[in-house]
GROMACS .gro file of C-alpha atoms in nm:
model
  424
    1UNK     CA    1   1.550  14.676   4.130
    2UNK     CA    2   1.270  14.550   3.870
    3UNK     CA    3   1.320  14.172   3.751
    4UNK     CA    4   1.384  14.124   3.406
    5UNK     CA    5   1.031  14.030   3.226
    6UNK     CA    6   1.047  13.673   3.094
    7UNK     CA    7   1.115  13.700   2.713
    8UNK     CA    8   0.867  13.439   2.526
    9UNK     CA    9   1.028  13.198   2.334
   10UNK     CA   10   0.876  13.250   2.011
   11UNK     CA   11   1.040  13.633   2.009
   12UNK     CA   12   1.351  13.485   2.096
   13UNK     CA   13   1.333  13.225   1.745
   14UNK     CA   14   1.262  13.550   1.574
   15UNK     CA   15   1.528  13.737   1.679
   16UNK     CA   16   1.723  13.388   1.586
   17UNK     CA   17   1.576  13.357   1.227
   18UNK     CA   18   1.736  13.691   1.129
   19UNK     CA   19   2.021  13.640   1.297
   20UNK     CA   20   2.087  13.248   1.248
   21UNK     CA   21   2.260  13.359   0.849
   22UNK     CA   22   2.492  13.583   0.968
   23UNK     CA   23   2.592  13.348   1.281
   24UNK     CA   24   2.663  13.084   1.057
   25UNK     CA   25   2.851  13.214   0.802
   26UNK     CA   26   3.057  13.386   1.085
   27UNK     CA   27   3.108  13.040   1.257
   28UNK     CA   28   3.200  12.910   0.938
   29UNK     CA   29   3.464  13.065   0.892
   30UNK     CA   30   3.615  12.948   1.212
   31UNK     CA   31   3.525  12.579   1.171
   32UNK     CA   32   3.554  12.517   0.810
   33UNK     CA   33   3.226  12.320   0.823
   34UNK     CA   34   2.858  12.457   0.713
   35UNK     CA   35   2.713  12.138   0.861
   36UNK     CA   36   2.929  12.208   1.260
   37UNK     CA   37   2.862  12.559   1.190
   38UNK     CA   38   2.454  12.525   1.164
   39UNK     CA   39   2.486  12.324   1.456
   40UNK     CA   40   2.696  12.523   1.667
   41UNK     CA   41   2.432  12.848   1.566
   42UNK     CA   42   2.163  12.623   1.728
   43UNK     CA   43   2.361  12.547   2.048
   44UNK     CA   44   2.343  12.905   2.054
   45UNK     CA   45   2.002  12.946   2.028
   46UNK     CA   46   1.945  12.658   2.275
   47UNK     CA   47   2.159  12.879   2.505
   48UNK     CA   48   1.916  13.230   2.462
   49UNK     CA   49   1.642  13.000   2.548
   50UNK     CA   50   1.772  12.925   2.860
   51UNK     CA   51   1.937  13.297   2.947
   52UNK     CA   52   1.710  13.544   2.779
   53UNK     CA   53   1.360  13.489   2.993
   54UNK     CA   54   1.576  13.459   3.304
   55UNK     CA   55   1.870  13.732   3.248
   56UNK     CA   56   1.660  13.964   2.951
   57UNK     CA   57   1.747  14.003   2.573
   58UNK     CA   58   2.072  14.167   2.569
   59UNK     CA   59   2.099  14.485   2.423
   60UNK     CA   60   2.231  14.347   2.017
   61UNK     CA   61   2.104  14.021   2.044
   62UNK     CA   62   2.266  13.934   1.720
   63UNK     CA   63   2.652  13.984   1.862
   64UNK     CA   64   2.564  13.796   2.174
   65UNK     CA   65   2.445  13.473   1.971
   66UNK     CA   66   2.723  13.551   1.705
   67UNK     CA   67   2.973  13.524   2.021
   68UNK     CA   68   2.794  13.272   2.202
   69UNK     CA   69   2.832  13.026   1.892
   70UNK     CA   70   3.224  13.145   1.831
   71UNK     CA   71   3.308  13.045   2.178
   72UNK     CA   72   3.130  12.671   2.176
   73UNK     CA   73   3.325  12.736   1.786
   74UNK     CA   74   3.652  12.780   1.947
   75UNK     CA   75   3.542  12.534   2.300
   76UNK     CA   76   3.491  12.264   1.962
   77UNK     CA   77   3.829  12.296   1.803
   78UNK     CA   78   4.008  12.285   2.172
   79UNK     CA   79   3.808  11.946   2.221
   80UNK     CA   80   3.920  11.740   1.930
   81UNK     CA   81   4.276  11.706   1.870
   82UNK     CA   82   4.184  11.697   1.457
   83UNK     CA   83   4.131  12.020   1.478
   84UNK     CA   84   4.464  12.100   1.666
   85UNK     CA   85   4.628  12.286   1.356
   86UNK     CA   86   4.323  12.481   1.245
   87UNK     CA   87   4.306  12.622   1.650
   88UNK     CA   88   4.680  12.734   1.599
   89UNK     CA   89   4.591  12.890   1.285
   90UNK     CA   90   4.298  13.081   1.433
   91UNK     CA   91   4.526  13.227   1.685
   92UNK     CA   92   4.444  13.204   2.091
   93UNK     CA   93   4.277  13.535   2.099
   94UNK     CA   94   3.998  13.444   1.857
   95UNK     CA   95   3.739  13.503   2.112
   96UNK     CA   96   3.817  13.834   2.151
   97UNK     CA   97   3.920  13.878   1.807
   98UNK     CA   98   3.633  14.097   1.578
   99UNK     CA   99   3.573  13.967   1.235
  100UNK     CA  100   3.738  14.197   1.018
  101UNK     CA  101   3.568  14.480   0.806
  102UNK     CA  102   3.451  14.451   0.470
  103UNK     CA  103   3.746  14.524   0.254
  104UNK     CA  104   3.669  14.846  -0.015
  105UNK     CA  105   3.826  14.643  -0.307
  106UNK     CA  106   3.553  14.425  -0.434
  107UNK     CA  107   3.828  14.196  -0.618
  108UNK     CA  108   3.953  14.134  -0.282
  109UNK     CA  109   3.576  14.045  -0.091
  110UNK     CA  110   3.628  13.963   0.311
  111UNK     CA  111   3.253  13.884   0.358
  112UNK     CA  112   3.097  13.587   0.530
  113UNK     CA  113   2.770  13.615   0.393
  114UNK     CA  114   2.944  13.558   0.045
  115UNK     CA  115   3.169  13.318   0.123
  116UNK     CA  116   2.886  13.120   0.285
  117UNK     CA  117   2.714  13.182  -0.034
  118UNK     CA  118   2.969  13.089  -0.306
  119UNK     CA  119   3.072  12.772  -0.071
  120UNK     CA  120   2.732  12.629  -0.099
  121UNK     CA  121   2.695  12.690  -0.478
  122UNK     CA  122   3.013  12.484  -0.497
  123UNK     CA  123   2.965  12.277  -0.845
  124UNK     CA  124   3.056  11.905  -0.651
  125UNK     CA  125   2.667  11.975  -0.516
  126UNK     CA  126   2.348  11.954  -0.744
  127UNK     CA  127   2.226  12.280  -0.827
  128UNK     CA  128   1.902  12.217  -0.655
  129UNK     CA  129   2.085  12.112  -0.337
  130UNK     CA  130   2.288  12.449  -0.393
  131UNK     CA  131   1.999  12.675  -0.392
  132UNK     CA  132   1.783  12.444  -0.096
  133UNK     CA  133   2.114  12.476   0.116
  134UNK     CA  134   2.128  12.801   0.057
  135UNK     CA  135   1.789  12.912   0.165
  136UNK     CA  136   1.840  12.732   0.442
  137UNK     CA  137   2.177  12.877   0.557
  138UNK     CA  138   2.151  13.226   0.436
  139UNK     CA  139   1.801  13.254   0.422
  140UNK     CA  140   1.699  13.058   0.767
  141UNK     CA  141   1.426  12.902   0.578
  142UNK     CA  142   1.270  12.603   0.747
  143UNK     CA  143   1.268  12.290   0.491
  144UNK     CA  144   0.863  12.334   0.485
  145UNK     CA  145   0.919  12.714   0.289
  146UNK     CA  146   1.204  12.576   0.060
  147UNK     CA  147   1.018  12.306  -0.073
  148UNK     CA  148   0.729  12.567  -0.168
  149UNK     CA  149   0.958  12.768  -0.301
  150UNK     CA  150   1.047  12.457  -0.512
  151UNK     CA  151   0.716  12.313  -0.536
  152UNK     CA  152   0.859  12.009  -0.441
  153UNK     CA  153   0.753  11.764  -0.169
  154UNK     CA  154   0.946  11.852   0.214
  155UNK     CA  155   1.083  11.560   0.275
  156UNK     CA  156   1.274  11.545  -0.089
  157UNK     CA  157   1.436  11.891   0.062
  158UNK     CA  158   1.552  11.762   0.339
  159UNK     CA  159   1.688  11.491   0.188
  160UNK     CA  160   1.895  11.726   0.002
  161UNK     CA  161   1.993  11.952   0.243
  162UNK     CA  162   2.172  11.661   0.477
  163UNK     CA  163   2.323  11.530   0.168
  164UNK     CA  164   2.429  11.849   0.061
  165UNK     CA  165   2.607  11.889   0.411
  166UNK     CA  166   2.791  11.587   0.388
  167UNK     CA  167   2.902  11.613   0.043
  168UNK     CA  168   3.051  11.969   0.148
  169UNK     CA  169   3.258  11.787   0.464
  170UNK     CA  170   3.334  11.474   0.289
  171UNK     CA  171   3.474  11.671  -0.010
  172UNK     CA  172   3.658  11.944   0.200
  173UNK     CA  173   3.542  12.221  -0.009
  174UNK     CA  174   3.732  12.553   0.085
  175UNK     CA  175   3.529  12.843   0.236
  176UNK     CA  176   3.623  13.058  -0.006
  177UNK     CA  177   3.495  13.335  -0.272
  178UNK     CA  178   3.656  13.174  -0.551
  179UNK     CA  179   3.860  13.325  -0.866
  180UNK     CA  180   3.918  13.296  -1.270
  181UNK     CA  181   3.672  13.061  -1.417
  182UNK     CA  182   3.560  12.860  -1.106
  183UNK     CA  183   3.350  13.163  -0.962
  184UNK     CA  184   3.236  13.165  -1.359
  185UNK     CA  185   3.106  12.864  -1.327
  186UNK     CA  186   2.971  12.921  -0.992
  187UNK     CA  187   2.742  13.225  -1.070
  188UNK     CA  188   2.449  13.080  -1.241
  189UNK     CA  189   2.347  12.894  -0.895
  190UNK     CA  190   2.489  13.216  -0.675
  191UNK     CA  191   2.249  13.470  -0.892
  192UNK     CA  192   1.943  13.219  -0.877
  193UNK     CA  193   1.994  13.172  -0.509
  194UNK     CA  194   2.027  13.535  -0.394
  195UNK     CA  195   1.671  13.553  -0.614
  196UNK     CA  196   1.547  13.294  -0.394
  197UNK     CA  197   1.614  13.445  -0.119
  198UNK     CA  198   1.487  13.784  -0.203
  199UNK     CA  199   1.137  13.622  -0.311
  200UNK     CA  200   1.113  13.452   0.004
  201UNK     CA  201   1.188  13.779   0.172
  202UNK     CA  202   0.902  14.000  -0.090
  203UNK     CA  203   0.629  13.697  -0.038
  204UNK     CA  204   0.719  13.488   0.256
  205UNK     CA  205   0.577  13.113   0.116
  206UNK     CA  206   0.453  13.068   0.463
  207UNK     CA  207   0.387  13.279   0.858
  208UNK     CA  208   0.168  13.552   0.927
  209UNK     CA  209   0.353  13.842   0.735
  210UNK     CA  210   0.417  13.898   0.371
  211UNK     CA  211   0.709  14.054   0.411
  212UNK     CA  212   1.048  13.980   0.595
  213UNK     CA  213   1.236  14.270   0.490
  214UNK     CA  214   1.579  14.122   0.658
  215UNK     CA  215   1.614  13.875   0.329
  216UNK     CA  216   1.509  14.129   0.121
  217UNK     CA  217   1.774  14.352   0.212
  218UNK     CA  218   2.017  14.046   0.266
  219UNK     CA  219   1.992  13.965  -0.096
  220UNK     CA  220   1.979  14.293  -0.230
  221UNK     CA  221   2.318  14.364  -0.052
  222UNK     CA  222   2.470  14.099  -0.241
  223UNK     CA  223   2.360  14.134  -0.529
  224UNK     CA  224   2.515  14.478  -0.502
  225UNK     CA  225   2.870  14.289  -0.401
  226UNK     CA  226   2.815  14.099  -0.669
  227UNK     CA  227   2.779  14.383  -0.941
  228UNK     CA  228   3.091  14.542  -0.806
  229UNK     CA  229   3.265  14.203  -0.808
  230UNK     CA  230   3.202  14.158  -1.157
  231UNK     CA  231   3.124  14.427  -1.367
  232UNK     CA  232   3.162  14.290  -1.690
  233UNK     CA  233   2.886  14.043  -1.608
  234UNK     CA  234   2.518  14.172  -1.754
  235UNK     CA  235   2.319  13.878  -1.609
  236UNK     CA  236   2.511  14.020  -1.220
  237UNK     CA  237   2.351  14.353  -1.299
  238UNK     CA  238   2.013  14.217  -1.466
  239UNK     CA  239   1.950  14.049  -1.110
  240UNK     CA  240   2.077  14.384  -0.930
  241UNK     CA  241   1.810  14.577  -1.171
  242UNK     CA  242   1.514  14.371  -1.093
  243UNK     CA  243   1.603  14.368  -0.643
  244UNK     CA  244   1.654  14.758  -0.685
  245UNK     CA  245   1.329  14.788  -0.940
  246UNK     CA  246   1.113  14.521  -0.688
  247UNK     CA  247   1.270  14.623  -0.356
  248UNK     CA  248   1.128  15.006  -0.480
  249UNK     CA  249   0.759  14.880  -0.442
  250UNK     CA  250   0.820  14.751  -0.043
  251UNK     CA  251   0.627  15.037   0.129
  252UNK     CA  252   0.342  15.055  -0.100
  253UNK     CA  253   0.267  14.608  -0.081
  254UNK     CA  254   0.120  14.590   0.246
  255UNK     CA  255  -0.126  14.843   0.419
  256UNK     CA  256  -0.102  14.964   0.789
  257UNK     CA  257  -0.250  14.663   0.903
  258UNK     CA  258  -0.008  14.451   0.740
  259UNK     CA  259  -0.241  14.356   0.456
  260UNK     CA  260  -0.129  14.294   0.106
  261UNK     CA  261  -0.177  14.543  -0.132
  262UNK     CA  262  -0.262  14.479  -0.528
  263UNK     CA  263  -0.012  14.644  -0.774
  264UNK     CA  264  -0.345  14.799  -0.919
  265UNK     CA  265  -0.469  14.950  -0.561
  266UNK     CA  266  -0.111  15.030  -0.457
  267UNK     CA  267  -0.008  15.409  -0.406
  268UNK     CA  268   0.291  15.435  -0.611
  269UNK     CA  269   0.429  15.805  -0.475
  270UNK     CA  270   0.497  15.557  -0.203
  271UNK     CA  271   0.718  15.355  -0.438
  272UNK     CA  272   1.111  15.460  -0.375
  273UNK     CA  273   1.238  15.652  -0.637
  274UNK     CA  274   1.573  15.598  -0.573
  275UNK     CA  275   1.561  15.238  -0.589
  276UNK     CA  276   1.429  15.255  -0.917
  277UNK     CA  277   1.651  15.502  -1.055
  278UNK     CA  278   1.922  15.247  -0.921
  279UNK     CA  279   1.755  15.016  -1.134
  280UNK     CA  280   1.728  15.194  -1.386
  281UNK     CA  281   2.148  15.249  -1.362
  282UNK     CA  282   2.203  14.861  -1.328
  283UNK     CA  283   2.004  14.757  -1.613
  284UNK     CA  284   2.136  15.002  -1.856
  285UNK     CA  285   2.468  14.837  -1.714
  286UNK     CA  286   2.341  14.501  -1.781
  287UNK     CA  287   2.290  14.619  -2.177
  288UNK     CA  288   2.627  14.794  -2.169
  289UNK     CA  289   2.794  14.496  -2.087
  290UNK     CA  290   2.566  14.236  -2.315
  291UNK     CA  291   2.720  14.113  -2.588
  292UNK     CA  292   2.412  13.883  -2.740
  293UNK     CA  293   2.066  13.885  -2.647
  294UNK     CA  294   1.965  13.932  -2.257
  295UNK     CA  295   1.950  13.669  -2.030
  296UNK     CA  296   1.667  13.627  -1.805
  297UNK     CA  297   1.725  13.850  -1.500
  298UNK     CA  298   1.773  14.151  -1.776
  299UNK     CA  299   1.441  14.044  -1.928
  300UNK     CA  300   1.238  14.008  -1.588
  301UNK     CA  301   1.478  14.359  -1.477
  302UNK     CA  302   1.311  14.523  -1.794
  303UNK     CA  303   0.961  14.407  -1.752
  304UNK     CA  304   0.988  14.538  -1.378
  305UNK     CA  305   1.108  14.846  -1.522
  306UNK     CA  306   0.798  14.880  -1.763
  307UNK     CA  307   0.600  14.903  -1.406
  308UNK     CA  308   0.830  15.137  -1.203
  309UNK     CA  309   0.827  15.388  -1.519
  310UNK     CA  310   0.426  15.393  -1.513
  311UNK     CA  311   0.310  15.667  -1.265
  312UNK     CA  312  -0.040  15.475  -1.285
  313UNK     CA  313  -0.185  15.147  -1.306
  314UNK     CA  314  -0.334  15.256  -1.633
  315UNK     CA  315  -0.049  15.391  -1.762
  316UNK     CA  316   0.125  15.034  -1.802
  317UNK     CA  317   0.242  14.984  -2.115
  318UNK     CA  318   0.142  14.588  -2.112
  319UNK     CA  319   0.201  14.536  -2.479
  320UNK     CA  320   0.549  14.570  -2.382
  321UNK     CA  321   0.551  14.330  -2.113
  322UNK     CA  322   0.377  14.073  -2.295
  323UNK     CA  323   0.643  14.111  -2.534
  324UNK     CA  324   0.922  14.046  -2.306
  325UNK     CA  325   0.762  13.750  -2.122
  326UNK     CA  326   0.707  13.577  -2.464
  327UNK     CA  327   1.146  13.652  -2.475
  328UNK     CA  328   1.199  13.579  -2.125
  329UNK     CA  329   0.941  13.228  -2.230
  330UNK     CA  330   1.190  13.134  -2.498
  331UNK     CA  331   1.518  13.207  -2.366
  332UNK     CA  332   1.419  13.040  -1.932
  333UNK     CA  333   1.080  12.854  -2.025
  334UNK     CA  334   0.900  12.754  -1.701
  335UNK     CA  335   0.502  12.707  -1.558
  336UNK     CA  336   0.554  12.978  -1.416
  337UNK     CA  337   0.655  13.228  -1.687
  338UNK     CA  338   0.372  13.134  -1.853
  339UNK     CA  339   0.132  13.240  -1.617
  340UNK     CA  340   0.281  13.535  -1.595
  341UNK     CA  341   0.270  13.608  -1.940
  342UNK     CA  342  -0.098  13.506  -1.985
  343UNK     CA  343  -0.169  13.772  -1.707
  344UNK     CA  344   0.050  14.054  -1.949
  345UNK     CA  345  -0.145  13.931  -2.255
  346UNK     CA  346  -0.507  13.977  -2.066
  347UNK     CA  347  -0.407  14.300  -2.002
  348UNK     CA  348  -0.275  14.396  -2.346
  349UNK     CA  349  -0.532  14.164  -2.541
  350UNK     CA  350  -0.848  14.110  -2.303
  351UNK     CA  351  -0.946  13.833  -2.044
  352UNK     CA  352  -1.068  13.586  -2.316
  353UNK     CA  353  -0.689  13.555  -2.457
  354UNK     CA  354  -0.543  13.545  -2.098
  355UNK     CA  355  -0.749  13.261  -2.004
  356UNK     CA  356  -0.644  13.064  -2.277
  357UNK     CA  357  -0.308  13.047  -2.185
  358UNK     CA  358  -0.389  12.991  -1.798
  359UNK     CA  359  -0.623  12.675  -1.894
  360UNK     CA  360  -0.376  12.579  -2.029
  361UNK     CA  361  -0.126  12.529  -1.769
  362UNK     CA  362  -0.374  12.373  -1.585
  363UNK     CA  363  -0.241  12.012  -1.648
  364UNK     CA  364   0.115  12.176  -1.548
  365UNK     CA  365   0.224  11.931  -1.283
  366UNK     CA  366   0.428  12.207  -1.100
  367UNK     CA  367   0.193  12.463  -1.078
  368UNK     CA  368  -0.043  12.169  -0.849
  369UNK     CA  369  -0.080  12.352  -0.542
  370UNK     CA  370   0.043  12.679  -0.656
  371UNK     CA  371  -0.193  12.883  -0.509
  372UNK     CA  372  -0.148  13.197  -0.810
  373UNK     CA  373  -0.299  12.945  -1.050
  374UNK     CA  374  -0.634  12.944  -0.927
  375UNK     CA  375  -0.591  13.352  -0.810
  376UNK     CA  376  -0.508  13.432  -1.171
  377UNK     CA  377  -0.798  13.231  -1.290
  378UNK     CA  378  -1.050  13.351  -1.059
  379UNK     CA  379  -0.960  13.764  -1.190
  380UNK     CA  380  -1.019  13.628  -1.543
  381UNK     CA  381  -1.270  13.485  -1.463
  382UNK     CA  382  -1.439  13.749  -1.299
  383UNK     CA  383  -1.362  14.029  -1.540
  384UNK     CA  384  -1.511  13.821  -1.760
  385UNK     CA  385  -1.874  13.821  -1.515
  386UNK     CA  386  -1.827  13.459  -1.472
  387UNK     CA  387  -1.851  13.544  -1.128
  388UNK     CA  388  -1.964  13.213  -0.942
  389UNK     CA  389  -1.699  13.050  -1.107
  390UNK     CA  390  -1.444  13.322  -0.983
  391UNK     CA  391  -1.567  13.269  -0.636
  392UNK     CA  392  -1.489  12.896  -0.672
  393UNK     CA  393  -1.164  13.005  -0.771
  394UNK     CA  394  -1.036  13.257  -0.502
  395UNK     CA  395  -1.166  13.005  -0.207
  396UNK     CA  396  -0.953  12.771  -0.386
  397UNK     CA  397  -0.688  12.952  -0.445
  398UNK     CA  398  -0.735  13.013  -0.025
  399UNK     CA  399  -0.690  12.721   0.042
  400UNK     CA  400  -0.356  12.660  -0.110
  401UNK     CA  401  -0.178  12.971   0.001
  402UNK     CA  402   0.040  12.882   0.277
  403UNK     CA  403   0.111  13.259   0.379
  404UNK     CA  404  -0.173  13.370   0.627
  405UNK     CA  405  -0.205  13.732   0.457
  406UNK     CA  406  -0.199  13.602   0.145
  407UNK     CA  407  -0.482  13.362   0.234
  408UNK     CA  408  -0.702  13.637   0.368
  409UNK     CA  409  -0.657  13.843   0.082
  410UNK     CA  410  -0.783  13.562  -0.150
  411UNK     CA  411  -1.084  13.470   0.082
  412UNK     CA  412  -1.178  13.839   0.094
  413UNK     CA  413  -1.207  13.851  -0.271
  414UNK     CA  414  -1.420  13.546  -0.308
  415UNK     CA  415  -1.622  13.742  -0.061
  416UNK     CA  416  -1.671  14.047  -0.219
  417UNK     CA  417  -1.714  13.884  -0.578
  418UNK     CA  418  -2.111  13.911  -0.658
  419UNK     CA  419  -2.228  13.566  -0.634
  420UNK     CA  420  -2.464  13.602  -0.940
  421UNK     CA  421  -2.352  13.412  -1.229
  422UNK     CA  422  -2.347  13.670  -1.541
  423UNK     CA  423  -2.215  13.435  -1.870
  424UNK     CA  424  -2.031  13.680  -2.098
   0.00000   0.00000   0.00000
């Protein structure tokens, strides 16, 4: 009989970084406590690290360190007599007990992911603690990739994560989908962090890949749950629109070698149809159900669908999209934004009018070390023949990208940019 062949750690933290969201909202739900629960889902991970290289990675890794964490869950409750009454509650046979299925009436949602997520938007927390602790419980993002998602210094994250925690235990907030107006009040923060999470999932801030498909999916799933929650919400489908219309693109971002892919060089018969045809259902839903001008997820959902409706690069209608970033500008204004707009209005007006607008941002105090700054720049730049200047931009744009594809891309492109200087 072969020995099992020792499993390196590192696999075994990536099999854990998928899995640690759906352990901890399961554990949740058992313990009452996000802050026990992450804990417990590292005890569990503590215990593959010690199993898996001797005994082999089980066949579903993700239901052995889902029970793994329930029993040291249920071992937890046993061991302090405050928990006494919730153990009773739970019933003896919770160990053997599966969690129950997702229920078909939406009004009626049995999910952990979304109780997880809702519990953490709670409004006794900040709503940039809301969104950081969620990235970090649903999304398994270290505090390093929230706080460039944020553009925010690390150690301010992690500040607010802990605190976050505590506020959560010390105010005995209910894991619970809420009802009536509280889950009204609740959805701003729910719909920005289930964006979060599917950006960080699209363009992973930081690692070796671009994409992690898992949080892409994760979020688009909810957002889903979401529209069939609440139907009569446009901004619920307006998010759902721009997941299905971005989602669509997946295939065609990264080449075989892993590579990023420019939306101009991509190979859009590799784009998925039926996402975008979903999209194209959820944002007519979103204007259905609008009864004043669109929020900002229907704005960025109909500038996505601008792209997925162009069979070419060159068939972009970028008039258009310059339009609606100027809307989206007004009605969410942000750094950000901005540069995105200046991009649309280059490519409806001409590089000298896009570069404008990006020089201008250049004081922005957010946009620092945001390595698409300098990227944007350096194609203006170079469209424009400035071309030694472009260089200078893409290295440092390089520089700042934290995402290892992302970073080859831009050094590639200072590489192949002539370095003759042609003033135009």
């Amino acid at each position: 009989m072969e020995e099992p062949q020792p499993t390196p750690a590192p696999a075994i933290e990536t099999v854990f970084r998928l899995e640690f969201p759906r352990v901890v909202a399961g554990v949740a739900r058992i313990v009452r406590d996000v802050g026990i629960a992450e804990e417990l889902a590292q005890d569990a991970l503590v215990a593959a690290l010690e199993q898996w290289p001797r005994d082999g990675v089980p066949g579903n890794p993700g239901a052995w360190l889902m029970a793994t964490a329930r029993r040291r869950a249920v071992d937890l409750i046993r061991r302090r007599e405050t928990y006494a009454r919730k153990l009773a509650e739970i019933g003896r046979d919770l160990e053997t007990t599966a969690p129950p299925p997702e229920p078909a009436d939406p009004h009626d949602i049995d999910d952990d992911l979304l109780r997880l997520l809702f519990t953490a938007c709670h409004p006794v927390l900040s709503p940039q603690a809301r969104t950081a602790l969620t990235l970090r419980l649903l999304g398994g993002l270290t505090t390093a990739e929230i706080a460039r998602a944020f553009l925010v210094p690390e150690p301010a994250i992690a500040q607010r994560i802990v605190r976050a925690k505590r506020t959560l235990a010390t105010r005995n907030v209910a894991f619970e989908v809420p009802y009536g107006p509280e889950r009204e009040a609740r959805l701003g923060s729910v719909l920005d962090v289930i964006y979060l999470i599917f950006n960080e999932g699209y363009a992973a801030t930081a690692g070796d890949d671009l994409l992690r498909p898992g949080l892409c999916e994760d979020a688009l799933r909810l957002a889903r749950v979401l529209s069939a929650l609440m139907p009569k919400e446009p901004e619920v489908h307006g998010l759902t629109a721009l997941l299905e219309f971005q989602a669509s693109r997946t295939a065609a971002r990264t080449g075989p070698d892993g590579d990023p892919v420019l939306l101009k060089d991509q190979n859009r018969r590799r784009w998925n149809r039926m996402l975008i045809a979903r999209g194209v259902q959820a944002l007519d839903r979103a204007g259905a159900t609008a009864t004043g001008a669109p929020g900002p997820y229907a704005l960025q959902a109909a500038i996505a669908a601008c792209h997925a409706h162009a069979y070419t690069y060159e068939e972009t209608d970028w008039r258009a999209i310059a339009t609606l970033y100027g809307l989206l500008a007004a009605r969410a204004p942000s750094p950000v934004v901005e540069l995105n707009r200046a991009v649309a209005v280059s490519m409806a007006d001409g590089p000298v009018e896009g570069l404008k607008l990006v020089d201008a941002l250049a004081a922005e105090p957010a946009l620092r070390d945001y390595h698409l700054l300098p990227s944007v720049r350096g194609d203006l730049l170079a469209r424009l023949g400035r071309t030694a200047e472009a260089r200078a931009e893409f290295a440092r744009a390089a520089g700042l990208a934290r995402n290892e594809r992302e970073r080859q891309l831009l050094l590639r492109r200072a590489e192949e940019t002539p370095s003759s200087c042609r003033e135009s």
